[in-house]
Every structure is written in C-alpha cells, then in structure tokens.
Coordinates of C-alpha atoms and ligand atoms in Angstrom, one line a residue:
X1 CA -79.2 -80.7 156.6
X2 CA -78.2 -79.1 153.4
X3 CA -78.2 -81.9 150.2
X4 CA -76.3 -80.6 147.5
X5 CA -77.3 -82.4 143.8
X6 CA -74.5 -84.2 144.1
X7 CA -75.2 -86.0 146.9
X8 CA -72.6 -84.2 149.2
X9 CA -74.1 -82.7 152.5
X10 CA -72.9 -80.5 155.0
X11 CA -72.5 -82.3 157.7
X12 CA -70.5 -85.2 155.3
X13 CA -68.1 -82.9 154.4
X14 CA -65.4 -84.0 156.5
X15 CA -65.3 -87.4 155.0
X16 CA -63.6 -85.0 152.0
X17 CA -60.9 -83.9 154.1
X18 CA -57.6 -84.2 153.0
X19 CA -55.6 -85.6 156.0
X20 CA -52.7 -85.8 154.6
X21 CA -52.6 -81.8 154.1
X22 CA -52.8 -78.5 156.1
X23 CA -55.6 -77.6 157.4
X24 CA -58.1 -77.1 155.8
X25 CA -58.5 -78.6 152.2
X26 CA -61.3 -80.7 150.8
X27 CA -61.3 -82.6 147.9
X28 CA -64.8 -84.0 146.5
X29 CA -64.4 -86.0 143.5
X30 CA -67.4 -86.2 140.4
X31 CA -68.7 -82.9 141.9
X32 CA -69.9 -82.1 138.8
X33 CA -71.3 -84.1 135.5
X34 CA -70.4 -85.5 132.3
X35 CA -73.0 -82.9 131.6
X36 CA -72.6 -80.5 133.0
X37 CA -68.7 -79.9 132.4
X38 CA -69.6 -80.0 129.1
X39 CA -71.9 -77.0 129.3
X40 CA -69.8 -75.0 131.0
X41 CA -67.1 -75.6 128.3
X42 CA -69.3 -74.8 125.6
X43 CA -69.8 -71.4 127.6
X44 CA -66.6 -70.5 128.5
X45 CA -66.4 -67.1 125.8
X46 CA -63.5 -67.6 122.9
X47 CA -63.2 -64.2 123.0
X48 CA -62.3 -63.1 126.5
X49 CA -58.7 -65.2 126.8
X50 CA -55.7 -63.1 127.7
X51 CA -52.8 -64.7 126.5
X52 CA -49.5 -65.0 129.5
X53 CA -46.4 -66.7 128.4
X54 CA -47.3 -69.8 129.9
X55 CA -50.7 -70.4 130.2
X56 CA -54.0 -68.1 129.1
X57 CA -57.0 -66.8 131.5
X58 CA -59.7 -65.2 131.8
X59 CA -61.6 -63.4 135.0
X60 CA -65.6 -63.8 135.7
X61 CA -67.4 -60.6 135.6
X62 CA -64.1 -58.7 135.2
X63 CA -60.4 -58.5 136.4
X64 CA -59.2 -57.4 139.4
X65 CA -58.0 -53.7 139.7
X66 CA -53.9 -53.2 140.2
X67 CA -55.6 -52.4 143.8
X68 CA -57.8 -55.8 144.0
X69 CA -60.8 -54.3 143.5
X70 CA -63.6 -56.1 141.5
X71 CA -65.4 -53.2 139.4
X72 CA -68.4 -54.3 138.1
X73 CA -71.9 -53.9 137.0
X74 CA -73.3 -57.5 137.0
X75 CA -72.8 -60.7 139.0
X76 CA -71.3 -64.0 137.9
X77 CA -73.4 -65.4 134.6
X78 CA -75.5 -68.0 135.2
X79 CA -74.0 -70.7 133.3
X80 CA -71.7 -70.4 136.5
X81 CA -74.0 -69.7 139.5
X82 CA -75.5 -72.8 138.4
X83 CA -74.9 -75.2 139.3
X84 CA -71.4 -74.5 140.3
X85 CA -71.2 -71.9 142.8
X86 CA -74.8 -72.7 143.9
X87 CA -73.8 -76.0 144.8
X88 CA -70.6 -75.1 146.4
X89 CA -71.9 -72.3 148.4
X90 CA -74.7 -75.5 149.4
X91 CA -71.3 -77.3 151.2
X92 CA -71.8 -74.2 154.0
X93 CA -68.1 -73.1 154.2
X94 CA -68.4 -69.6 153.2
X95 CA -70.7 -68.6 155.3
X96 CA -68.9 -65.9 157.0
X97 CA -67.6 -64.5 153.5
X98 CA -69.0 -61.3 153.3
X99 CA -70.4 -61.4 149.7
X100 CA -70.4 -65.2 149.0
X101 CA -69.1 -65.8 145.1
X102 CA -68.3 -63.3 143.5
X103 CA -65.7 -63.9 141.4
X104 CA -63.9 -67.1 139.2
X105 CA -60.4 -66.9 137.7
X106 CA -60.2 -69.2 134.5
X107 CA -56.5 -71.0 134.1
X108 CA -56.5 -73.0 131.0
X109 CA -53.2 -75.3 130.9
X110 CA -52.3 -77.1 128.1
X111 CA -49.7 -80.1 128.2
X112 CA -46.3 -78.9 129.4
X113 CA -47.7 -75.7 131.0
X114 CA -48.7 -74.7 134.7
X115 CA -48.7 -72.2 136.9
X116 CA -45.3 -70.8 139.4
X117 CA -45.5 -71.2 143.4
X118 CA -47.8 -68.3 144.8
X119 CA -50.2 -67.7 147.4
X120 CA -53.4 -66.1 146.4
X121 CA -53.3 -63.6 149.3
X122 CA -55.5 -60.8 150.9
X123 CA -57.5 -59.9 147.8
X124 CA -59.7 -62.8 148.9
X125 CA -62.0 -64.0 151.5
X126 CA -59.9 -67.2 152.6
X127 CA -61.9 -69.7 151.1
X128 CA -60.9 -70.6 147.6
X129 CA -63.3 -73.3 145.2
X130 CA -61.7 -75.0 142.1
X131 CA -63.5 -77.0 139.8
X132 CA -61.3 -78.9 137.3
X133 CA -63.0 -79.6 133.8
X134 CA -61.1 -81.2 131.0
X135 CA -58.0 -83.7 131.6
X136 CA -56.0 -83.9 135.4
X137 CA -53.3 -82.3 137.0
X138 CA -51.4 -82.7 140.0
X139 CA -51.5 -79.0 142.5
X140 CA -48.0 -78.9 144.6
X141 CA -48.4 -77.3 147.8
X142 CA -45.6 -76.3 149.8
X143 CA -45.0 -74.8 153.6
X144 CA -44.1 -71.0 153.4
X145 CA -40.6 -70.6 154.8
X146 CA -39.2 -67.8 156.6
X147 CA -35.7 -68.0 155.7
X148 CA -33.2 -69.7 152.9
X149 CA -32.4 -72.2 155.3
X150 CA -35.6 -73.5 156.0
X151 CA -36.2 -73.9 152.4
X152 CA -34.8 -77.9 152.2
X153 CA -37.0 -79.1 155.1
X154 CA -40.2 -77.5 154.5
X155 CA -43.1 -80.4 154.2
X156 CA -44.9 -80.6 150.4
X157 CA -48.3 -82.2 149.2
X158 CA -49.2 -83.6 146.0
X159 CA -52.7 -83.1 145.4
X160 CA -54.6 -84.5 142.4
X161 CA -57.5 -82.8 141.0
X162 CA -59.4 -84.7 138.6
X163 CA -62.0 -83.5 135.7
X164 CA -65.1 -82.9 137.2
X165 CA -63.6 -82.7 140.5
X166 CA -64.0 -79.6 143.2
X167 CA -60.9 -78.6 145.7
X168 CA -61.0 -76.2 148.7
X169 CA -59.0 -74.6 150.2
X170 CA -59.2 -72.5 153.9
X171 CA -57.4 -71.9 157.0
X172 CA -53.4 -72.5 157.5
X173 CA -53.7 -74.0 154.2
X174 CA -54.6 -70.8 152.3
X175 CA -52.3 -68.7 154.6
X176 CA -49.4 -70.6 155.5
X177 CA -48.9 -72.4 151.7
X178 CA -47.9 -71.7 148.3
X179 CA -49.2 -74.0 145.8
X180 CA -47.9 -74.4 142.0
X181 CA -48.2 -76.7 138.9
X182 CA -45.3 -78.2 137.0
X183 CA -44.8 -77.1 133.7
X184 CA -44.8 -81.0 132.7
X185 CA -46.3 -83.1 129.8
X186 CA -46.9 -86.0 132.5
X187 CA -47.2 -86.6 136.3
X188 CA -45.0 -89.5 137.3
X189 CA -45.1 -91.7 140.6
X190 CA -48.5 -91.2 141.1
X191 CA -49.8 -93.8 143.8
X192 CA -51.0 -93.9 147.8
X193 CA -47.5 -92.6 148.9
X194 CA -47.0 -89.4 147.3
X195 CA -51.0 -88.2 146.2
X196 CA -52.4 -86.7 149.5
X197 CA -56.0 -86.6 148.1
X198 CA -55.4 -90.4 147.1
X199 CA -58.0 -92.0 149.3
X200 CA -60.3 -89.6 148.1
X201 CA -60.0 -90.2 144.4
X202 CA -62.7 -90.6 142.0
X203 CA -60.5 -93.0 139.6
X204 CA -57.4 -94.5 141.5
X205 CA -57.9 -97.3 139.1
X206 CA -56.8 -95.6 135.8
X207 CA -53.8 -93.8 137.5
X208 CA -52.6 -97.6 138.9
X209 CA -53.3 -98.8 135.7
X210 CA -51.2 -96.5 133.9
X211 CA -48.3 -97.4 136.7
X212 CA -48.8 -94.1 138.6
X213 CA -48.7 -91.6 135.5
X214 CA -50.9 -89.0 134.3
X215 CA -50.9 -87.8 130.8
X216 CA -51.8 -84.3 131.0
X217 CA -54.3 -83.0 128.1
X218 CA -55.4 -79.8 128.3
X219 CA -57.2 -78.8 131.8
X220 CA -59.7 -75.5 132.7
X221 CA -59.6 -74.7 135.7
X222 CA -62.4 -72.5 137.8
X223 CA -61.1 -71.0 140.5
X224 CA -64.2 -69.2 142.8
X225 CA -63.5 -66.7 145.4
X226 CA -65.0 -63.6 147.3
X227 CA -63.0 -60.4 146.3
X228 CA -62.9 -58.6 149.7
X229 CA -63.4 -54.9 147.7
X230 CA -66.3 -54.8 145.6
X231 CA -67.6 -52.0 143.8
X232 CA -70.9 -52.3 141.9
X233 CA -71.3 -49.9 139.4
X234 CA -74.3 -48.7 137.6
X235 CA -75.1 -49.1 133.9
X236 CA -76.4 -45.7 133.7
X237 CA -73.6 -44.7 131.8
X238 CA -74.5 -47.1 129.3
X239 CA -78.1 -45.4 128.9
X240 CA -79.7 -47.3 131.2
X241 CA -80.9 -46.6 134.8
X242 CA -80.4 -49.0 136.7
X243 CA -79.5 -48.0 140.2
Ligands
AKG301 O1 -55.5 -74.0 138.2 C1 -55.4 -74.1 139.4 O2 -55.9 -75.1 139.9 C2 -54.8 -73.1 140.2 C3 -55.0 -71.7 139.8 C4 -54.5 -70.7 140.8 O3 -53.7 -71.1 141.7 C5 -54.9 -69.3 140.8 O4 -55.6 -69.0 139.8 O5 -54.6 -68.6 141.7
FE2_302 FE1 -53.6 -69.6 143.2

C-alpha cells in the first residue's frame, strides 16, 4: 500500500470521492501544510506573471505552444515535485499517463475575479490535480450541452476547494463538464445542500459559522497535468552539452 505524508493511501482514496459529482472527482482536504503552502508561495517567481484582464498566470517549465506542445529543456522545479506532485502522483491515479507531471498552470485570483466556463481539453492526459494555497473558492461545474435547448436543464456542482486542499479531476468529469469560477467578492449559500464536496470539507465549521458565506481573499491555484506532446530540448544551444 502506497502512504502518502499526508496520511492518504491508495487504496483510501475512495473515501475522497465526491458523490455528489460526475465521475470521477476527488477532493482531499489539508493535503498539504501550513508549511508547506507557505514555501511554495515564497517560491512562486514575481517575475514570471502574465497579466489577462481578469486574472494573472503563470505556466511551470514553460507555456504551451499555440499547438499544445510543451517545449522544454528541464522538468518541473523542485520546490514543486516536492512534495506536491510527488505526493499526488503517490495517490496512483496517473498511472497510465504517459509522462506523469509534467506540467502546472498557476491562476492567481484576487477577490472579484475568476475564471469563464471551459474544458481543459485534449492537450492533456485526463487527469487534472489542483492544489489551492491562499484563501477559498467555490469551482462551478456544469454538464456540456449539445444544443440551446438543453442549456436550462443541464445538472451543475458546486465544489469548494479550500487552502491547502487537493482536487481531481478524471473520467466523464474531465470530458463531459465545463467548470468556471464566478467573478465574485463572496460565495453565498454555502451549506450541505448546494456544496457537493461538503462532506468532505476540511472546515465546515467556519463556513456555517459565517451563515454559508465565503469571503474570497486572494487564492493560487496549481493546476498539474501531463501535456500529451512533449518535446525535450537540449541546452546545447546555450553552450552546454547536455544531450
Ligand atoms: O484555478 C482553478 O482551480 C481552475 C483553473 C483552471 O481551470 C485551468 O487552469 O484550466
Ligand atoms: Fe481548467
């Protein structure tokens, strides 16, 4: 049996199951530290942000090509392999991707902000990892319709990630979804009804206690995937010779 530090194994994964939602997405709460989420915030480069009209990013070793190809001469730093994707890749479920890790988007959403209804697509092996560090934020996901009129009965799930927190998502519910953030200041009607994840919760508490809001403060995501087209280039262009 695989023990990840946290405590999660293999084989207790399916206690994180969100039943509530397609199949399949997992939502493990304190997945990482105090600690550690503050390491990897004090690593996250200043310099590296590129600025969109709603939010600002940044892509681990490099962006994507306009064809979806990651070009790049070195892997994911290590103040990310570890523990973050060595831990998730510990939980076993990308096992058949065909290069593991390789890559992490970073979304940083500040109060107000968020992110339009998408799907992440082909570019990826159909796994995807988030890791939420900084304040919480609720992850709409909505069926896929196939035609205007289906648009008003298609099912939607609330999901709420928490600092600290790790989401999955695989299967029908990376294919057959969209998912999108509110550009909101606060969350509202937050309770067992309408949060899918809410049995799974690190802090139900607070949220009750707050009568079902959220405050957002600003929130970093880390989203980890496998880009499906790879190409490792050398440095030897940069003097060196590697191979
Ligand atoms: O910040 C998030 O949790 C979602 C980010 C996302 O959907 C993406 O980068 O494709
Ligand atoms: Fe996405």
């Amino acid at each position: 049996m695989i023990m990840a530090e946290t405590g999660v194994a293999t084989s207790s994964l399916e206690g994180h199951r969100i039943k509530d939602a397609p199949a399949s997405m997992y939502y493990i709460p304190d997945f990482i530290s105090a600690e550690e989420e503050a390491f990897i915030l004090s690593k996250i480069p200043a310099n590296r942000w590129i600025s969109l009209s709603h939010r600002r990013l940044q892509a681990l070793p490099a962006r994507l090509t306009a064809s979806n190809v990651l070009v790049a001469s070195a892997g994911l730093p290590t103040w990310l392999a570890k523990p973050a994707v060595e831990r998730i890749e510990a939980l076993g479920l990308l096992a058949t991707a065909p290069h593991g890790i390789n890559h992490c988007l970073i979304n940083e959403y500040e109060p107000g902000q968020g992110i339009m209804p998408h799907e992440d697509g082909a570019a990826y092996h159909p796994v995807v990892a988030t890791v939420s560090l900084g304040g919480s934020i609720v992850l709409d996901v909505v069926e896929k319709t196939r035609n205007e009129r289906e648009k008003d009965e298609r099912q939607a799930w609330r999901i709420l990630q928490e600092p600290r927190s790790l989401l999955i998502t695989t299967g029908s519910a990376y294919t057959d979804t969209l998912h999108g953030i509110a550009e909101v200041k606060e969350d509202v009607d937050l309770d067992e009804t309408t949060v899918a994840n809410w049995m799974l919760l690190g802090d139900r508490e607070s949220i009750t206690a707050s009568a079902g809001r959220n405050e957002r403060t600003t929130r970093i995501s880390l989203t980890f995937r496998d880009v499906l087209k790879e190409s490792k280039v050398g440095s030897k262009i940069f003097g060196k010779t590697k191979t």
